[in-house]
XYZ file of C-alpha atoms in Angstrom:
91
model
C 9.579 -4.783 -1.400
C 11.417 -7.984 0.261
C 11.365 -6.159 3.379
C 7.820 -5.367 4.057
C 4.949 -7.087 5.653
C 2.072 -9.251 3.329
C -0.075 -6.584 5.670
C 2.154 -3.655 4.057
C 2.334 -4.253 0.301
C -1.525 -5.623 -0.032
C -1.405 -2.261 0.561
C 1.327 -1.349 -1.305
C -0.597 -2.730 -4.047
C -4.332 -0.763 -2.979
C -2.703 2.319 -3.692
C -0.791 1.799 -7.240
C -4.647 0.705 -8.370
C -6.116 4.048 -6.714
C -6.328 7.710 -7.471
C -4.804 9.413 -4.617
C -6.852 6.982 -2.320
C -7.536 8.244 1.367
C -6.533 6.075 3.974
C -10.818 5.196 4.898
C -10.607 4.113 0.780
C -7.467 1.781 1.239
C -9.154 0.847 4.556
C -12.812 -0.307 3.039
C -10.395 -1.506 -0.626
C -8.358 -4.603 1.948
C -11.197 -4.703 4.383
C -12.518 -6.945 0.899
C -9.819 -8.677 0.681
C -9.280 -9.351 4.538
C -12.351 -10.289 5.025
C -12.291 -8.742 8.144
C -12.021 -5.036 9.816
C -9.005 -3.878 9.697
C -8.292 -1.218 12.713
C -6.942 2.110 13.008
C -3.826 0.753 14.666
C -2.894 -1.674 11.892
C -3.115 1.025 9.375
C -1.843 4.227 9.552
C 1.252 3.093 11.301
C 1.353 0.500 8.119
C 0.183 3.573 6.215
C 3.183 6.074 7.360
C 6.499 2.633 7.245
C 5.085 3.000 3.144
C 5.581 6.887 3.524
C 9.333 6.298 5.433
C 11.256 4.160 2.927
C 9.734 6.677 0.267
C 7.015 3.744 -1.643
C 4.060 5.601 -1.238
C 3.677 9.760 -0.519
C 1.318 11.507 1.805
C -0.734 14.477 0.895
C -3.646 16.100 2.007
C -6.793 16.215 0.792
C -8.022 18.567 3.118
C -7.337 18.874 6.661
C -8.696 16.248 7.821
C -8.341 13.325 5.022
C -5.243 12.723 3.563
C -4.420 11.118 0.687
C -1.627 8.537 -0.258
C 0.051 7.887 -4.657
C 2.837 5.215 -5.565
C 5.853 7.120 -5.843
C 7.945 5.908 -8.573
C 10.162 4.172 -5.822
C 7.457 1.925 -5.526
C 6.071 1.333 -9.033
C 9.493 0.026 -9.463
C 9.257 -1.906 -6.971
C 5.912 -3.715 -7.426
C 7.684 -4.230 -11.186
C 10.752 -5.907 -9.985
C 8.383 -7.784 -7.174
C 5.834 -9.070 -10.180
C 9.938 -9.734 -12.159
C 10.695 -12.278 -9.844
C 7.373 -13.796 -9.414
C 6.919 -13.882 -13.078
C 10.645 -16.207 -12.538
C 8.036 -18.854 -10.918
C 5.107 -18.435 -12.087
C 4.930 -18.211 -15.946
C 6.305 -21.296 -18.580
């Protein structure tokens, strides 16, 4: 996870917290956190990066809509990140 941008890491967390969200679902959630509009040109290339790194799996809901799901590797990366953060934040 150390090679992800903060935005990519945030996308990974959003996907991990949802049940196969569509790109639009992810966009709406991330816009709430960022308090600004996220354009497709920023969102989808970053989602593709997560898929290419095998942190996220991409599937088809219908002919026009894809879904995203956290992979086992993605879950492990999040857990490793949380363990790393805990050494600095807990205690």
